[in-house]
């Protein structure tokens, strides 16, 4: 059975959520978000950097949340949760799926590190401040994109929403997802009400 290496409130919730949405059977290997678990010899054999998520699908080990989402969709989606490959809609779907991690998570990761995770004497306030500005700019872009749309690719929920949903989950936790972004706020409320999201964040 598919094994998901998961730590609470991390990117691995994207994978648990996607499995819930697609009805893919899975088991969870829970890790604490601590060096003792993530940097253990056993877990470094699964992910050489000691990050989550990882999956083990009958011996195939994959890291990188976006790649895992695309792999699981290709294997189990049967056309669900993505536009038809090769269409303009699919191109936009890939854009938002990757924007959520490759672009949006950069400032959010810096905020996490320099406002919360690192010991105080290793935090650089300037990095956190600049990251807040950048994250707000990205929130504006997402907010604009969502005008008149229920989900990031249109009227239907797609796997790109599981990727974007985690980025917005962090924005919410960091106090960035305010009324200044009404479309993004309503969108996140819509995502957070889905049973799959609730299961993945439990
Ligand atoms: N690009 C990777 C990033 C993975 C990542 O940085 N995960 C974080 C949790 S959200 C982590 O495990 N950090 C632990 C660390 O950096 O030590 C992905 O999308 O899977």
PDB file of C-alpha atoms and ligand atoms in Angstrom:
ATOM      1  CA  UNK A   1       0.000   0.000   0.000  1.00  0.00           C
ATOM      2  CA  UNK A   2       1.081   3.571  -0.657  1.00  0.00           C
ATOM      3  CA  UNK A   3       2.969   4.916   2.349  1.00  0.00           C
ATOM      4  CA  UNK A   4       2.996   8.670   2.980  1.00  0.00           C
ATOM      5  CA  UNK A   5       5.665  10.152   5.245  1.00  0.00           C
ATOM      6  CA  UNK A   6       3.728  12.913   6.917  1.00  0.00           C
ATOM      7  CA  UNK A   7       4.369  15.586   9.540  1.00  0.00           C
ATOM      8  CA  UNK A   8       1.500  17.692  10.793  1.00  0.00           C
ATOM      9  CA  UNK A   9       0.929  21.055   9.099  1.00  0.00           C
ATOM     10  CA  UNK A  10       3.662  20.530   6.533  1.00  0.00           C
ATOM     11  CA  UNK A  11       3.591  20.143   2.755  1.00  0.00           C
ATOM     12  CA  UNK A  12       2.831  16.445   3.205  1.00  0.00           C
ATOM     13  CA  UNK A  13      -0.770  17.400   3.908  1.00  0.00           C
ATOM     14  CA  UNK A  14      -1.080  18.051   0.159  1.00  0.00           C
ATOM     15  CA  UNK A  15      -0.537  14.347  -0.476  1.00  0.00           C
ATOM     16  CA  UNK A  16      -2.871  13.076   2.238  1.00  0.00           C
ATOM     17  CA  UNK A  17      -5.522  15.505   0.964  1.00  0.00           C
ATOM     18  CA  UNK A  18      -5.101  14.406  -2.672  1.00  0.00           C
ATOM     19  CA  UNK A  19      -5.404  10.734  -1.676  1.00  0.00           C
ATOM     20  CA  UNK A  20      -8.612  11.549   0.189  1.00  0.00           C
ATOM     21  CA  UNK A  21     -10.018  13.402  -2.825  1.00  0.00           C
ATOM     22  CA  UNK A  22      -9.148  10.551  -5.213  1.00  0.00           C
ATOM     23  CA  UNK A  23     -10.018   7.711  -2.840  1.00  0.00           C
ATOM     24  CA  UNK A  24      -6.503   6.250  -2.998  1.00  0.00           C
ATOM     25  CA  UNK A  25      -5.809   3.829  -0.132  1.00  0.00           C
ATOM     26  CA  UNK A  26      -2.770   4.900   1.878  1.00  0.00           C
ATOM     27  CA  UNK A  27      -1.026   4.460   5.185  1.00  0.00           C
ATOM     28  CA  UNK A  28       0.690   7.234   7.071  1.00  0.00           C
ATOM     29  CA  UNK A  29       4.131   7.068   8.608  1.00  0.00           C
ATOM     30  CA  UNK A  30       3.958   9.940  11.062  1.00  0.00           C
ATOM     31  CA  UNK A  31       7.087  11.984  11.655  1.00  0.00           C
ATOM     32  CA  UNK A  32       7.551  14.721  14.193  1.00  0.00           C
ATOM     33  CA  UNK A  33       8.831  17.944  12.680  1.00  0.00           C
ATOM     34  CA  UNK A  34      12.062  17.632  14.621  1.00  0.00           C
ATOM     35  CA  UNK A  35      15.667  16.852  13.621  1.00  0.00           C
ATOM     36  CA  UNK A  36      15.414  13.659  15.681  1.00  0.00           C
ATOM     37  CA  UNK A  37      12.820  12.288  13.240  1.00  0.00           C
ATOM     38  CA  UNK A  38      13.620  14.084   9.982  1.00  0.00           C
ATOM     39  CA  UNK A  39      17.401  13.658  10.244  1.00  0.00           C
ATOM     40  CA  UNK A  40      17.299  10.087  11.546  1.00  0.00           C
ATOM     41  CA  UNK A  41      19.363   7.556   9.631  1.00  0.00           C
ATOM     42  CA  UNK A  42      16.183   5.670   8.716  1.00  0.00           C
ATOM     43  CA  UNK A  43      14.429   8.712   7.248  1.00  0.00           C
ATOM     44  CA  UNK A  44      17.535  10.053   5.471  1.00  0.00           C
ATOM     45  CA  UNK A  45      17.487   6.798   3.491  1.00  0.00           C
ATOM     46  CA  UNK A  46      14.027   7.856   2.236  1.00  0.00           C
ATOM     47  CA  UNK A  47      14.730  11.570   1.750  1.00  0.00           C
ATOM     48  CA  UNK A  48      18.409  12.537   1.615  1.00  0.00           C
ATOM     49  CA  UNK A  49      17.615  16.058   2.856  1.00  0.00           C
ATOM     50  CA  UNK A  50      15.280  14.883   5.599  1.00  0.00           C
ATOM     51  CA  UNK A  51      12.234  16.814   4.380  1.00  0.00           C
ATOM     52  CA  UNK A  52       8.582  15.898   3.953  1.00  0.00           C
ATOM     53  CA  UNK A  53       6.669  14.756   2.040  1.00  0.00           C
ATOM     54  CA  UNK A  54       8.000  11.468   0.725  1.00  0.00           C
ATOM     55  CA  UNK A  55       6.057   8.476  -0.500  1.00  0.00           C
ATOM     56  CA  UNK A  56       6.927   4.817  -0.831  1.00  0.00           C
ATOM     57  CA  UNK A  57       4.693   3.258  -3.489  1.00  0.00           C
ATOM     58  CA  UNK A  58       5.566  -0.437  -3.545  1.00  0.00           C
ATOM     59  CA  UNK A  59       9.273   0.404  -3.399  1.00  0.00           C
ATOM     60  CA  UNK A  60       9.158   3.532  -5.569  1.00  0.00           C
ATOM     61  CA  UNK A  61      10.308   6.350  -3.328  1.00  0.00           C
ATOM     62  CA  UNK A  62       9.480   9.883  -4.393  1.00  0.00           C
ATOM     63  CA  UNK A  63      10.075  13.257  -2.765  1.00  0.00           C
ATOM     64  CA  UNK A  64       8.821  16.699  -3.909  1.00  0.00           C
ATOM     65  CA  UNK A  65       5.158  17.396  -3.314  1.00  0.00           C
ATOM     66  CA  UNK A  66       4.432  18.614  -6.871  1.00  0.00           C
ATOM     67  CA  UNK A  67       6.011  15.546  -8.459  1.00  0.00           C
ATOM     68  CA  UNK A  68       4.122  13.256  -6.094  1.00  0.00           C
ATOM     69  CA  UNK A  69       0.830  14.991  -6.942  1.00  0.00           C
ATOM     70  CA  UNK A  70       1.478  14.577 -10.677  1.00  0.00           C
ATOM     71  CA  UNK A  71       2.523  10.934 -10.234  1.00  0.00           C
ATOM     72  CA  UNK A  72      -0.565  10.009  -8.199  1.00  0.00           C
ATOM     73  CA  UNK A  73      -2.856  11.801 -10.657  1.00  0.00           C
ATOM     74  CA  UNK A  74      -1.303   9.964 -13.600  1.00  0.00           C
ATOM     75  CA  UNK A  75      -1.579   6.632 -11.802  1.00  0.00           C
ATOM     76  CA  UNK A  76      -4.985   6.938 -10.148  1.00  0.00           C
ATOM     77  CA  UNK A  77      -6.723  10.018 -11.544  1.00  0.00           C
ATOM     78  CA  UNK A  78      -8.402   8.504 -14.631  1.00  0.00           C
ATOM     79  CA  UNK A  79      -8.926  12.061 -15.850  1.00  0.00           C
ATOM     80  CA  UNK A  80     -10.193  13.358 -12.503  1.00  0.00           C
ATOM     81  CA  UNK A  81      -8.944  16.540 -10.833  1.00  0.00           C
ATOM     82  CA  UNK A  82      -7.112  17.898 -13.883  1.00  0.00           C
ATOM     83  CA  UNK A  83      -8.038  19.325 -17.295  1.00  0.00           C
ATOM     84  CA  UNK A  84      -7.301  17.170 -20.346  1.00  0.00           C
ATOM     85  CA  UNK A  85      -3.504  16.993 -20.923  1.00  0.00           C
ATOM     86  CA  UNK A  86      -2.365  18.984 -23.921  1.00  0.00           C
ATOM     87  CA  UNK A  87      -5.090  21.626 -23.613  1.00  0.00           C
ATOM     88  CA  UNK A  88      -4.642  25.278 -22.670  1.00  0.00           C
ATOM     89  CA  UNK A  89      -6.563  24.512 -19.494  1.00  0.00           C
ATOM     90  CA  UNK A  90      -4.003  21.857 -18.583  1.00  0.00           C
ATOM     91  CA  UNK A  91      -1.205  24.336 -19.206  1.00  0.00           C
ATOM     92  CA  UNK A  92      -2.809  26.756 -16.751  1.00  0.00           C
ATOM     93  CA  UNK A  93      -3.336  23.885 -14.314  1.00  0.00           C
ATOM     94  CA  UNK A  94       0.404  23.067 -14.427  1.00  0.00           C
ATOM     95  CA  UNK A  95       1.244  26.734 -14.029  1.00  0.00           C
ATOM     96  CA  UNK A  96      -0.731  27.052 -10.770  1.00  0.00           C
ATOM     97  CA  UNK A  97       0.327  23.642  -9.470  1.00  0.00           C
ATOM     98  CA  UNK A  98       3.985  24.655  -9.784  1.00  0.00           C
ATOM     99  CA  UNK A  99       3.518  28.320  -8.834  1.00  0.00           C
ATOM    100  CA  UNK A 100       2.172  27.126  -5.478  1.00  0.00           C
ATOM    101  CA  UNK A 101       5.475  25.431  -4.607  1.00  0.00           C
ATOM    102  CA  UNK A 102       8.243  26.874  -6.793  1.00  0.00           C
ATOM    103  CA  UNK A 103       7.277  30.537  -6.404  1.00  0.00           C
ATOM    104  CA  UNK A 104       4.767  31.085  -3.587  1.00  0.00           C
ATOM    105  CA  UNK A 105       6.575  28.885  -1.054  1.00  0.00           C
ATOM    106  CA  UNK A 106       9.890  30.767  -1.359  1.00  0.00           C
ATOM    107  CA  UNK A 107       8.860  33.791   0.755  1.00  0.00           C
ATOM    108  CA  UNK A 108       6.640  31.630   2.946  1.00  0.00           C
ATOM    109  CA  UNK A 109       9.625  29.370   3.717  1.00  0.00           C
ATOM    110  CA  UNK A 110      11.699  32.434   4.633  1.00  0.00           C
ATOM    111  CA  UNK A 111       8.979  33.691   6.958  1.00  0.00           C
ATOM    112  CA  UNK A 112       8.758  30.260   8.562  1.00  0.00           C
ATOM    113  CA  UNK A 113      12.525  30.110   9.089  1.00  0.00           C
ATOM    114  CA  UNK A 114      13.177  33.690  10.167  1.00  0.00           C
ATOM    115  CA  UNK A 115      10.062  34.328  12.228  1.00  0.00           C
ATOM    116  CA  UNK A 116       9.361  30.914  13.788  1.00  0.00           C
ATOM    117  CA  UNK A 117      11.647  27.929  13.230  1.00  0.00           C
ATOM    118  CA  UNK A 118      15.260  29.081  13.744  1.00  0.00           C
ATOM    119  CA  UNK A 119      16.542  29.824  17.215  1.00  0.00           C
ATOM    120  CA  UNK A 120      16.085  33.543  17.814  1.00  0.00           C
ATOM    121  CA  UNK A 121      19.787  34.360  17.575  1.00  0.00           C
ATOM    122  CA  UNK A 122      19.872  32.854  14.058  1.00  0.00           C
ATOM    123  CA  UNK A 123      16.878  34.763  12.661  1.00  0.00           C
ATOM    124  CA  UNK A 124      17.440  37.664  10.258  1.00  0.00           C
ATOM    125  CA  UNK A 125      14.566  40.146  10.683  1.00  0.00           C
ATOM    126  CA  UNK A 126      15.300  41.796   7.306  1.00  0.00           C
ATOM    127  CA  UNK A 127      14.782  38.452   5.523  1.00  0.00           C
ATOM    128  CA  UNK A 128      11.452  37.937   7.287  1.00  0.00           C
ATOM    129  CA  UNK A 129      10.334  41.507   6.478  1.00  0.00           C
ATOM    130  CA  UNK A 130      11.236  41.224   2.786  1.00  0.00           C
ATOM    131  CA  UNK A 131       9.562  37.834   2.603  1.00  0.00           C
ATOM    132  CA  UNK A 132       6.341  39.323   3.983  1.00  0.00           C
ATOM    133  CA  UNK A 133       6.337  41.916   1.197  1.00  0.00           C
ATOM    134  CA  UNK A 134       6.933  39.233  -1.431  1.00  0.00           C
ATOM    135  CA  UNK A 135       4.260  36.926   0.024  1.00  0.00           C
ATOM    136  CA  UNK A 136       1.705  39.766  -0.052  1.00  0.00           C
ATOM    137  CA  UNK A 137       2.536  40.408  -3.702  1.00  0.00           C
ATOM    138  CA  UNK A 138       1.874  36.745  -4.480  1.00  0.00           C
ATOM    139  CA  UNK A 139      -1.355  36.819  -2.504  1.00  0.00           C
ATOM    140  CA  UNK A 140      -2.470  39.766  -4.663  1.00  0.00           C
ATOM    141  CA  UNK A 141      -1.740  37.764  -7.810  1.00  0.00           C
ATOM    142  CA  UNK A 142      -3.693  34.757  -6.534  1.00  0.00           C
ATOM    143  CA  UNK A 143      -6.521  37.018  -5.368  1.00  0.00           C
ATOM    144  CA  UNK A 144      -6.787  38.604  -8.824  1.00  0.00           C
ATOM    145  CA  UNK A 145      -6.729  35.218 -10.513  1.00  0.00           C
ATOM    146  CA  UNK A 146      -9.622  34.023  -8.360  1.00  0.00           C
ATOM    147  CA  UNK A 147     -12.010  36.864  -9.327  1.00  0.00           C
ATOM    148  CA  UNK A 148     -15.235  35.169 -10.402  1.00  0.00           C
ATOM    149  CA  UNK A 149     -13.809  31.670  -9.889  1.00  0.00           C
ATOM    150  CA  UNK A 150     -14.439  29.098  -7.192  1.00  0.00           C
ATOM    151  CA  UNK A 151     -11.118  27.318  -7.663  1.00  0.00           C
ATOM    152  CA  UNK A 152      -7.703  28.274  -9.013  1.00  0.00           C
ATOM    153  CA  UNK A 153      -8.357  26.691 -12.447  1.00  0.00           C
ATOM    154  CA  UNK A 154     -12.031  27.594 -12.776  1.00  0.00           C
ATOM    155  CA  UNK A 155     -15.342  26.180 -11.546  1.00  0.00           C
ATOM    156  CA  UNK A 156     -13.952  22.743 -10.681  1.00  0.00           C
ATOM    157  CA  UNK A 157     -11.681  21.622  -7.853  1.00  0.00           C
ATOM    158  CA  UNK A 158      -8.377  20.250  -9.235  1.00  0.00           C
ATOM    159  CA  UNK A 159      -5.163  18.844  -7.807  1.00  0.00           C
ATOM    160  CA  UNK A 160      -3.634  22.327  -8.228  1.00  0.00           C
ATOM    161  CA  UNK A 161      -5.922  23.383  -5.383  1.00  0.00           C
ATOM    162  CA  UNK A 162      -4.245  20.880  -3.042  1.00  0.00           C
ATOM    163  CA  UNK A 163      -0.905  22.517  -3.846  1.00  0.00           C
ATOM    164  CA  UNK A 164      -2.223  26.075  -3.539  1.00  0.00           C
ATOM    165  CA  UNK A 165      -4.290  25.177  -0.481  1.00  0.00           C
ATOM    166  CA  UNK A 166      -1.189  24.432   1.586  1.00  0.00           C
ATOM    167  CA  UNK A 167       0.463  27.716   0.575  1.00  0.00           C
ATOM    168  CA  UNK A 168      -2.668  29.584   1.672  1.00  0.00           C
ATOM    169  CA  UNK A 169      -2.864  27.482   4.847  1.00  0.00           C
ATOM    170  CA  UNK A 170       0.578  28.877   5.748  1.00  0.00           C
ATOM    171  CA  UNK A 171      -0.515  32.424   4.813  1.00  0.00           C
ATOM    172  CA  UNK A 172      -3.439  31.998   7.159  1.00  0.00           C
ATOM    173  CA  UNK A 173      -1.208  30.680   9.963  1.00  0.00           C
ATOM    174  CA  UNK A 174       1.176  33.619   9.453  1.00  0.00           C
ATOM    175  CA  UNK A 175      -1.670  36.175   9.610  1.00  0.00           C
ATOM    176  CA  UNK A 176      -1.178  37.229   5.976  1.00  0.00           C
ATOM    177  CA  UNK A 177      -4.498  36.032   4.557  1.00  0.00           C
ATOM    178  CA  UNK A 178      -6.559  39.068   5.515  1.00  0.00           C
ATOM    179  CA  UNK A 179      -9.639  40.864   4.180  1.00  0.00           C
ATOM    180  CA  UNK A 180      -7.283  42.681   1.800  1.00  0.00           C
ATOM    181  CA  UNK A 181      -7.577  39.502  -0.292  1.00  0.00           C
ATOM    182  CA  UNK A 182     -11.316  38.752  -0.384  1.00  0.00           C
ATOM    183  CA  UNK A 183     -11.217  36.267  -3.268  1.00  0.00           C
ATOM    184  CA  UNK A 184      -8.286  34.340  -1.806  1.00  0.00           C
ATOM    185  CA  UNK A 185      -9.899  34.352   1.649  1.00  0.00           C
ATOM    186  CA  UNK A 186     -13.204  32.995   0.305  1.00  0.00           C
ATOM    187  CA  UNK A 187     -11.313  30.421  -1.760  1.00  0.00           C
ATOM    188  CA  UNK A 188      -9.335  29.232   1.227  1.00  0.00           C
ATOM    189  CA  UNK A 189     -12.523  28.937   3.299  1.00  0.00           C
ATOM    190  CA  UNK A 190     -13.984  26.812   0.476  1.00  0.00           C
ATOM    191  CA  UNK A 191     -10.909  24.564   0.463  1.00  0.00           C
ATOM    192  CA  UNK A 192     -10.704  24.285   4.250  1.00  0.00           C
ATOM    193  CA  UNK A 193     -14.317  23.073   4.396  1.00  0.00           C
ATOM    194  CA  UNK A 194     -13.568  20.029   2.226  1.00  0.00           C
ATOM    195  CA  UNK A 195     -13.503  16.756   4.154  1.00  0.00           C
ATOM    196  CA  UNK A 196     -10.163  15.806   2.563  1.00  0.00           C
ATOM    197  CA  UNK A 197      -8.500  18.984   3.814  1.00  0.00           C
ATOM    198  CA  UNK A 198      -9.937  18.476   7.276  1.00  0.00           C
ATOM    199  CA  UNK A 199      -8.648  14.900   7.365  1.00  0.00           C
ATOM    200  CA  UNK A 200      -5.200  16.015   6.165  1.00  0.00           C
ATOM    201  CA  UNK A 201      -4.940  18.716   8.831  1.00  0.00           C
ATOM    202  CA  UNK A 202      -6.405  16.687  11.717  1.00  0.00           C
TER     203      UNK A 202
HETATM  204  N1  LIG B   1      10.062  21.371  -2.552  1.00  0.00           N
HETATM  205  C1  LIG B   1       9.844  20.398  -1.503  1.00  0.00           C
HETATM  206  C2  LIG B   1      10.039  21.089  -0.173  1.00  0.00           C
HETATM  207  C3  LIG B   1       9.981  20.117   1.016  1.00  0.00           C
HETATM  208  C4  LIG B   1      10.137  20.861   2.339  1.00  0.00           C
HETATM  209  O1  LIG B   1      10.909  21.828   2.447  1.00  0.00           O
HETATM  210  N2  LIG B   1       9.414  20.380   3.367  1.00  0.00           N
HETATM  211  C5  LIG B   1       9.505  20.989   4.677  1.00  0.00           C
HETATM  212  C6  LIG B   1       8.180  20.830   5.427  1.00  0.00           C
HETATM  213  S1  LIG B   1       6.872  21.784   4.754  1.00  0.00           S
HETATM  214  C7  LIG B   1      10.536  20.249   5.505  1.00  0.00           C
HETATM  215  O2  LIG B   1      10.497  19.048   5.548  1.00  0.00           O
HETATM  216  N3  LIG B   1      11.451  20.972   6.152  1.00  0.00           N
HETATM  217  C8  LIG B   1      12.374  20.368   7.078  1.00  0.00           C
HETATM  218  C9  LIG B   1      13.733  20.924   6.939  1.00  0.00           C
HETATM  219  O3  LIG B   1      13.967  21.745   6.031  1.00  0.00           O
HETATM  220  O4  LIG B   1      14.573  20.526   7.729  1.00  0.00           O
HETATM  221  C10 LIG B   1       8.433  19.797  -1.671  1.00  0.00           C
HETATM  222  O5  LIG B   1       7.567  20.462  -2.269  1.00  0.00           O
HETATM  223  O6  LIG B   1       8.203  18.651  -1.255  1.00  0.00           O
END
